[in-house]
GROMACS .gro file of C-alpha atoms in nm:
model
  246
    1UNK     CA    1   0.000   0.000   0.000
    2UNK     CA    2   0.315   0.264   0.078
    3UNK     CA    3   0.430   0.176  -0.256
    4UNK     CA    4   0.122   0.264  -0.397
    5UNK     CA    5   0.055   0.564  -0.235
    6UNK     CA    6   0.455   0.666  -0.315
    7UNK     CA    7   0.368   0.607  -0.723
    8UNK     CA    8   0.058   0.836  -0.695
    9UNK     CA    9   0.265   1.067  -0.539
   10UNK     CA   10   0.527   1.091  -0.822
   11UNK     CA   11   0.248   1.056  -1.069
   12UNK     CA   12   0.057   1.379  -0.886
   13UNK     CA   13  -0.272   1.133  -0.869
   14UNK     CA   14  -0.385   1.359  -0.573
   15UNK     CA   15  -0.719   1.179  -0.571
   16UNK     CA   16  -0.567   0.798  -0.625
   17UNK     CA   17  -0.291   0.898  -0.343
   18UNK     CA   18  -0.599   0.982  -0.068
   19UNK     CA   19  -0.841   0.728  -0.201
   20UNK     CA   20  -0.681   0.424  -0.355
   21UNK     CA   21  -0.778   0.200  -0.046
   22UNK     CA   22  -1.133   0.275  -0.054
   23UNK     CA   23  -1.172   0.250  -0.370
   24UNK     CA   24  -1.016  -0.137  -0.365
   25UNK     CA   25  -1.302  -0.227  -0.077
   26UNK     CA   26  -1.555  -0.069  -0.311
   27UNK     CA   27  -1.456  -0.250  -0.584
   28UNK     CA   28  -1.413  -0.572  -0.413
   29UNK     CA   29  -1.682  -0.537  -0.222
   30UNK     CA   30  -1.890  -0.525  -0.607
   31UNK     CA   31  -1.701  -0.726  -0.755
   32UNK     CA   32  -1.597  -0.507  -0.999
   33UNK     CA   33  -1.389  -0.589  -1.333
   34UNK     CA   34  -1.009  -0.446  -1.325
   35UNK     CA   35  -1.132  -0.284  -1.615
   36UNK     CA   36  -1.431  -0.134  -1.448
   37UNK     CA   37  -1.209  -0.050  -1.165
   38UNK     CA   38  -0.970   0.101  -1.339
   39UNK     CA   39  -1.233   0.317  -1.530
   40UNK     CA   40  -1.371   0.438  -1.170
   41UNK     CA   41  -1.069   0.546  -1.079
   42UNK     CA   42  -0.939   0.730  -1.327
   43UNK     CA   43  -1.265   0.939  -1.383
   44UNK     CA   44  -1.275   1.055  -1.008
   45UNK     CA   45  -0.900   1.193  -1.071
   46UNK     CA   46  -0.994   1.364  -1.380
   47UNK     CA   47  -1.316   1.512  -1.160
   48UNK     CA   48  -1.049   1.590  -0.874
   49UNK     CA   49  -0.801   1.796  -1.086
   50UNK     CA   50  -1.094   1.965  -1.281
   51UNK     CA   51  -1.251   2.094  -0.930
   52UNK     CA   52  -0.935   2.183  -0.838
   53UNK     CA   53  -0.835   2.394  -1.172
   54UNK     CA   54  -1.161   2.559  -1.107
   55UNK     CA   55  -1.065   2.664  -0.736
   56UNK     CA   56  -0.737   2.813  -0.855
   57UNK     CA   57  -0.884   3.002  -1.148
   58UNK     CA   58  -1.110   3.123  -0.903
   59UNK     CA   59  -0.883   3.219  -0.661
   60UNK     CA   60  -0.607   3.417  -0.943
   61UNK     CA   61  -0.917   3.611  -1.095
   62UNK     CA   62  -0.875   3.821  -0.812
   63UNK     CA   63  -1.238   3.817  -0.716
   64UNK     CA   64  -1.348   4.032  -0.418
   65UNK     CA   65  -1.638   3.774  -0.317
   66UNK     CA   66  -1.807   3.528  -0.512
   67UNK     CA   67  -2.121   3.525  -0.658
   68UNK     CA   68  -2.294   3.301  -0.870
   69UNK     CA   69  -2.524   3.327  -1.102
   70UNK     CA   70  -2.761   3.097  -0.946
   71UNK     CA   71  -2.844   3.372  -0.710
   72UNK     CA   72  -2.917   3.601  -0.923
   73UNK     CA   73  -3.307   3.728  -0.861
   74UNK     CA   74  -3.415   3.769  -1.218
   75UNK     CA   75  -3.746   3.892  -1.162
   76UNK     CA   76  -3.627   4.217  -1.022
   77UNK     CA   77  -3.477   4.303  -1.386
   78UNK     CA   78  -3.697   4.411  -1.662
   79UNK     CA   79  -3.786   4.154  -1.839
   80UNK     CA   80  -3.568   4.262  -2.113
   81UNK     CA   81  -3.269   4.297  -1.943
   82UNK     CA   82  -3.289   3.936  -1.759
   83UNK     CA   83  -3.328   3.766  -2.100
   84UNK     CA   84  -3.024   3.928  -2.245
   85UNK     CA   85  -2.840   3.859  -1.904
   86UNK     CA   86  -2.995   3.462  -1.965
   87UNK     CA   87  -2.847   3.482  -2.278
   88UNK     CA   88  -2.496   3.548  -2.166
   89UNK     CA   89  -2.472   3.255  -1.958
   90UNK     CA   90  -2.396   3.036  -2.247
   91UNK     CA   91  -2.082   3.226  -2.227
   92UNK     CA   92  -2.092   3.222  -2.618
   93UNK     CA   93  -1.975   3.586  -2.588
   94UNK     CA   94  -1.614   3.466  -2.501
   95UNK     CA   95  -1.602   3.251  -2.803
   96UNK     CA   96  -1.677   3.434  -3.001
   97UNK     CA   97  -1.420   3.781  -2.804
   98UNK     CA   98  -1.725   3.992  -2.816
   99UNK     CA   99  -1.730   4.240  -2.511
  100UNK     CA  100  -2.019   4.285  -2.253
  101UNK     CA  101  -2.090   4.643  -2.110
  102UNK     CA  102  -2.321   4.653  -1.818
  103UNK     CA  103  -2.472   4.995  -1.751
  104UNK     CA  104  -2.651   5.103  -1.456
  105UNK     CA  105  -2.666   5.309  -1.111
  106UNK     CA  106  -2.486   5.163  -0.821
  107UNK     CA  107  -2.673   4.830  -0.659
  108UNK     CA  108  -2.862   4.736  -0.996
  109UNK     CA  109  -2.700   4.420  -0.982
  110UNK     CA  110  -2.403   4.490  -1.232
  111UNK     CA  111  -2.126   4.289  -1.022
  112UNK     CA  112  -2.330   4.031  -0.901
  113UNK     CA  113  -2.370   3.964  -1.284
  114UNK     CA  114  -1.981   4.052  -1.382
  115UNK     CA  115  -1.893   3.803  -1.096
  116UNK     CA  116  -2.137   3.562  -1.180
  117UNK     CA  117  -1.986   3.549  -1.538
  118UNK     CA  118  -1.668   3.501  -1.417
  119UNK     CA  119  -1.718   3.242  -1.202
  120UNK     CA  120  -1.900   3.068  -1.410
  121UNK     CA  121  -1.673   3.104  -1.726
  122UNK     CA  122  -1.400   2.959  -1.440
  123UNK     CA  123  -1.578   2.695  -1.457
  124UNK     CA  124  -1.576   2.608  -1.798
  125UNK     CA  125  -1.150   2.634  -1.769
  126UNK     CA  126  -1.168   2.953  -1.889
  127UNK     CA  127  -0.901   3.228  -1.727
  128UNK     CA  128  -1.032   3.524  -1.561
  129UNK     CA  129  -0.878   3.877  -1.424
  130UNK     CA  130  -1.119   4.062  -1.185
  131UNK     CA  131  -1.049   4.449  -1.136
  132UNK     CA  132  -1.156   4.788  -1.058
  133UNK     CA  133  -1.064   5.013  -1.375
  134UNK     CA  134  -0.900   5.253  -1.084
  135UNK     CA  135  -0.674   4.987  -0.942
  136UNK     CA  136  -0.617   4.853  -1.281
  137UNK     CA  137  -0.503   5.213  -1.333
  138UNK     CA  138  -0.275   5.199  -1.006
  139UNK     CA  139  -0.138   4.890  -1.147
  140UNK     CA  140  -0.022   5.024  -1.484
  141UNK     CA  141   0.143   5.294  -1.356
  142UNK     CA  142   0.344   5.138  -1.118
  143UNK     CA  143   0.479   4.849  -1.355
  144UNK     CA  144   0.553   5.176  -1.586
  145UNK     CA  145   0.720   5.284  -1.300
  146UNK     CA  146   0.926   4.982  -1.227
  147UNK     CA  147   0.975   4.893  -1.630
  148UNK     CA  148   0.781   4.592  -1.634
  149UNK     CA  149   0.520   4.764  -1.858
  150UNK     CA  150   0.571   4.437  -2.112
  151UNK     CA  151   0.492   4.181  -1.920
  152UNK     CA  152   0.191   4.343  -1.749
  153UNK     CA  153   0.066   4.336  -2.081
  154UNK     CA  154   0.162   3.975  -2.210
  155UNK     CA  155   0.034   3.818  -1.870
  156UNK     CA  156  -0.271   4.056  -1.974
  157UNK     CA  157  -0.362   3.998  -2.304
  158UNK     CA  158  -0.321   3.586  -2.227
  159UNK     CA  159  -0.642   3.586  -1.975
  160UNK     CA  160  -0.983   3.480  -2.193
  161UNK     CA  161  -1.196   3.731  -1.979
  162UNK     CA  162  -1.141   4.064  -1.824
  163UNK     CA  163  -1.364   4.179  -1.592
  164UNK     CA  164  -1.331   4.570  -1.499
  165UNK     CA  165  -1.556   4.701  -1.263
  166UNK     CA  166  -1.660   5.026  -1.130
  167UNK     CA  167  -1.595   5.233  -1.483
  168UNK     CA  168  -1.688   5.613  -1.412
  169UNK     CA  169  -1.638   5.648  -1.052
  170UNK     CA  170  -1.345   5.811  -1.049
  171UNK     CA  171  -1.183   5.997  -1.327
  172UNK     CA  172  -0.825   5.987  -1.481
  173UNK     CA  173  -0.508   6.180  -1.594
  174UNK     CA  174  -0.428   6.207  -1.950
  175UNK     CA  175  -0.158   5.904  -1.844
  176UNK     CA  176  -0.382   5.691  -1.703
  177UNK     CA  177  -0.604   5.707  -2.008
  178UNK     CA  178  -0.402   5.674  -2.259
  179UNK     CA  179  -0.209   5.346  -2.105
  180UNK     CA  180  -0.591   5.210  -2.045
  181UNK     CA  181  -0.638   5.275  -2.383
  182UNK     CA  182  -0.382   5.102  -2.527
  183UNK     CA  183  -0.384   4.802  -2.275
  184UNK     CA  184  -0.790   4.733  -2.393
  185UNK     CA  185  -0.694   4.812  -2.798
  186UNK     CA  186  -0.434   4.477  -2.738
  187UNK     CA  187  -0.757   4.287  -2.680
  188UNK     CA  188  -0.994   4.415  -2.964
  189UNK     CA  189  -1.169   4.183  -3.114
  190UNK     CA  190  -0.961   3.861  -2.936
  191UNK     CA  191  -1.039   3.865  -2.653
  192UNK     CA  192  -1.360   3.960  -2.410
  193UNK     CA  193  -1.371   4.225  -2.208
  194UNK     CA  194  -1.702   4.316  -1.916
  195UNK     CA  195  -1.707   4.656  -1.792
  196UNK     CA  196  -1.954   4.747  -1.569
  197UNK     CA  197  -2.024   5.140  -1.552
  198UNK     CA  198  -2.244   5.383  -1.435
  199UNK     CA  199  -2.223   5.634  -1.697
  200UNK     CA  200  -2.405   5.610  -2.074
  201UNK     CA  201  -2.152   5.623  -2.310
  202UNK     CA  202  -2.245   5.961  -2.403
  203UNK     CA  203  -2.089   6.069  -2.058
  204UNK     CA  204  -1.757   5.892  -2.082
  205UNK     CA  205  -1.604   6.192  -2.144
  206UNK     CA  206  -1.603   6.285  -1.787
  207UNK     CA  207  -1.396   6.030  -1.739
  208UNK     CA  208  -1.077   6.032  -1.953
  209UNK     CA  209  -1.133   6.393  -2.064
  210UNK     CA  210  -1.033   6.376  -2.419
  211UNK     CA  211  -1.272   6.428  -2.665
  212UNK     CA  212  -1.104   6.201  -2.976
  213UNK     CA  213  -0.972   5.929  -2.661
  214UNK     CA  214  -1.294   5.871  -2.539
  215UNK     CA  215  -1.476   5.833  -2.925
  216UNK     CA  216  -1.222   5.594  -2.958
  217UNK     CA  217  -1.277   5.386  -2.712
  218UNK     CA  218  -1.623   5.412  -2.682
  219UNK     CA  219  -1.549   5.275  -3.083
  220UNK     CA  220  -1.358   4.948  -3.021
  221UNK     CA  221  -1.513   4.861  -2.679
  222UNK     CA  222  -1.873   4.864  -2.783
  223UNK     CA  223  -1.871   4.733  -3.180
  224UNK     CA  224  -2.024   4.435  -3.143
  225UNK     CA  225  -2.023   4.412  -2.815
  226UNK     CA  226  -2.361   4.273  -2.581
  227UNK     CA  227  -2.445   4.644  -2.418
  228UNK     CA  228  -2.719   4.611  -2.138
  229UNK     CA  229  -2.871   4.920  -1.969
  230UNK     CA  230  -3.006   4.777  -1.651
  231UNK     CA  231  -3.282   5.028  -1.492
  232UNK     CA  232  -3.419   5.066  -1.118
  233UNK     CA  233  -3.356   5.084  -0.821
  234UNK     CA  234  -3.104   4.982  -0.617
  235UNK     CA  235  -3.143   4.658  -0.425
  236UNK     CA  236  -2.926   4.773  -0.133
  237UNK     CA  237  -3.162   5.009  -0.068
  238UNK     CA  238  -3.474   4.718  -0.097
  239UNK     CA  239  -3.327   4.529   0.061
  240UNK     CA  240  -3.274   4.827   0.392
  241UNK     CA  241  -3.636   4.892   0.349
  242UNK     CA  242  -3.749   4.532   0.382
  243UNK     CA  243  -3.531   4.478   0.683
  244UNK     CA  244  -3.625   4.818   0.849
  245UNK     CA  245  -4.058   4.725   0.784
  246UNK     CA  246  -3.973   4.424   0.921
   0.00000   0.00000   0.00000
């Protein structure tokens, strides 16, 4: 049994290393085939490495919490809006590097459904970078700063989705624009990008403060990207209400 247990160990069979014994009574015990056995085994390794892929994609996309999808209370969105939000779950968007834009006031439900997405694209062995567009921001700068510009970039361009959060908040410097800018052109068309703002697009001005920037931007972020205005109010605030009438 040591032996065995060694082998899995230099064959990284995390699942056969902890379970191998067990899985010998089971078999026994059902008189299973060495073929049968053999199948068993193997496919609860695979299932083991695949849950555990998931956890670490999880865990490098940087999320702040997790949400999932499945919690998502759909019949507080238009009706509109929830179908188009249905429709994204297929996560068709990210084969085919079209970009989602999520537009709404604060506590409409916009990074629920970012995180949701992400998790859930995770899932599917996908690779996934969480952010705020103001720490992303921070970020640049300071591997400008330190000359590792570059490789911020490769390791950026390599993840399948990008999910930047909290566009319009804050504004920028012409700097900060313009290397946002041309980190987001690198992923035109390849690869997907989510943004979740607050602002129309007509009001993204405010933000980066350069008339011909900001048109061009708006230009290769939205063409044909999935662009869903969600409207009402915010559930924070229902949810306060509830608890205080209760």
């Amino acid at each position: 049994m040591n032996e065995i247990e060694k082998l899995a160990h230099k064959l990284k069979l995390g699942y056969t290393k902890q379970n191998y014994s067990a899985s010998i009574s089971e078999a026994m015990d059902k008189n299973a085939s060495y073929e049968d056995f053999l199948k068993i085994l193997l496919t609860n390794e695979l299932v083991h490495r695949e849950n555990n892929g998931i956890k670490r994609r999880i865990r490098i996309a940087r999320f702040p919490y997790l949400k999932y999808l499945g919690d998502l209370k759909y019949d507080a969105f238009p009706i509109e809006v929830a179908n188009q939000i249905r429709e994204l779950t297929s996560l068709k968007f990210l084969d085919e590097g079209r970009n989602v834009i999520l537009v709404g006031n604060p506590g409409v439900g916009k990074t629920h459904t970012a995180i949701g997405l992400g998790i859930a694209s995770c899932m599917k062995q996908k690779n996934v970078l969480y952010i705020t567009v103001p720490n992303l921001i921070t970020e640049l700068k300071e591997s400008m700063t330190l000359n590792q510009l570059t490789n911020y970039k490769k390791k950026f361009i390599k993840y399948d989705l990008v999910i930047l959060d909290e566009l319009g908040y804050i504004g920028f410097d012409k700097e900060g624009s313009e290397l946002l800018f041309n980190l987001l052109s690198m992923r035109n068309e390849s690869k997907s990008i989510l943004i979740t703002t607050n602002l129309s697009f007509s009001r993204w001005e405010e933000i980066f403060n350069d008339p011909t920037l900001t048109a061009a931007m708006v230009d290769r972020l939205a063409h044909k990207a999935t662009v869903i205005n969600i409207k009402g109010d915010s559930y924070r605030i229902r949810e306060t209400k509830e608890w205080l009438n209760n």
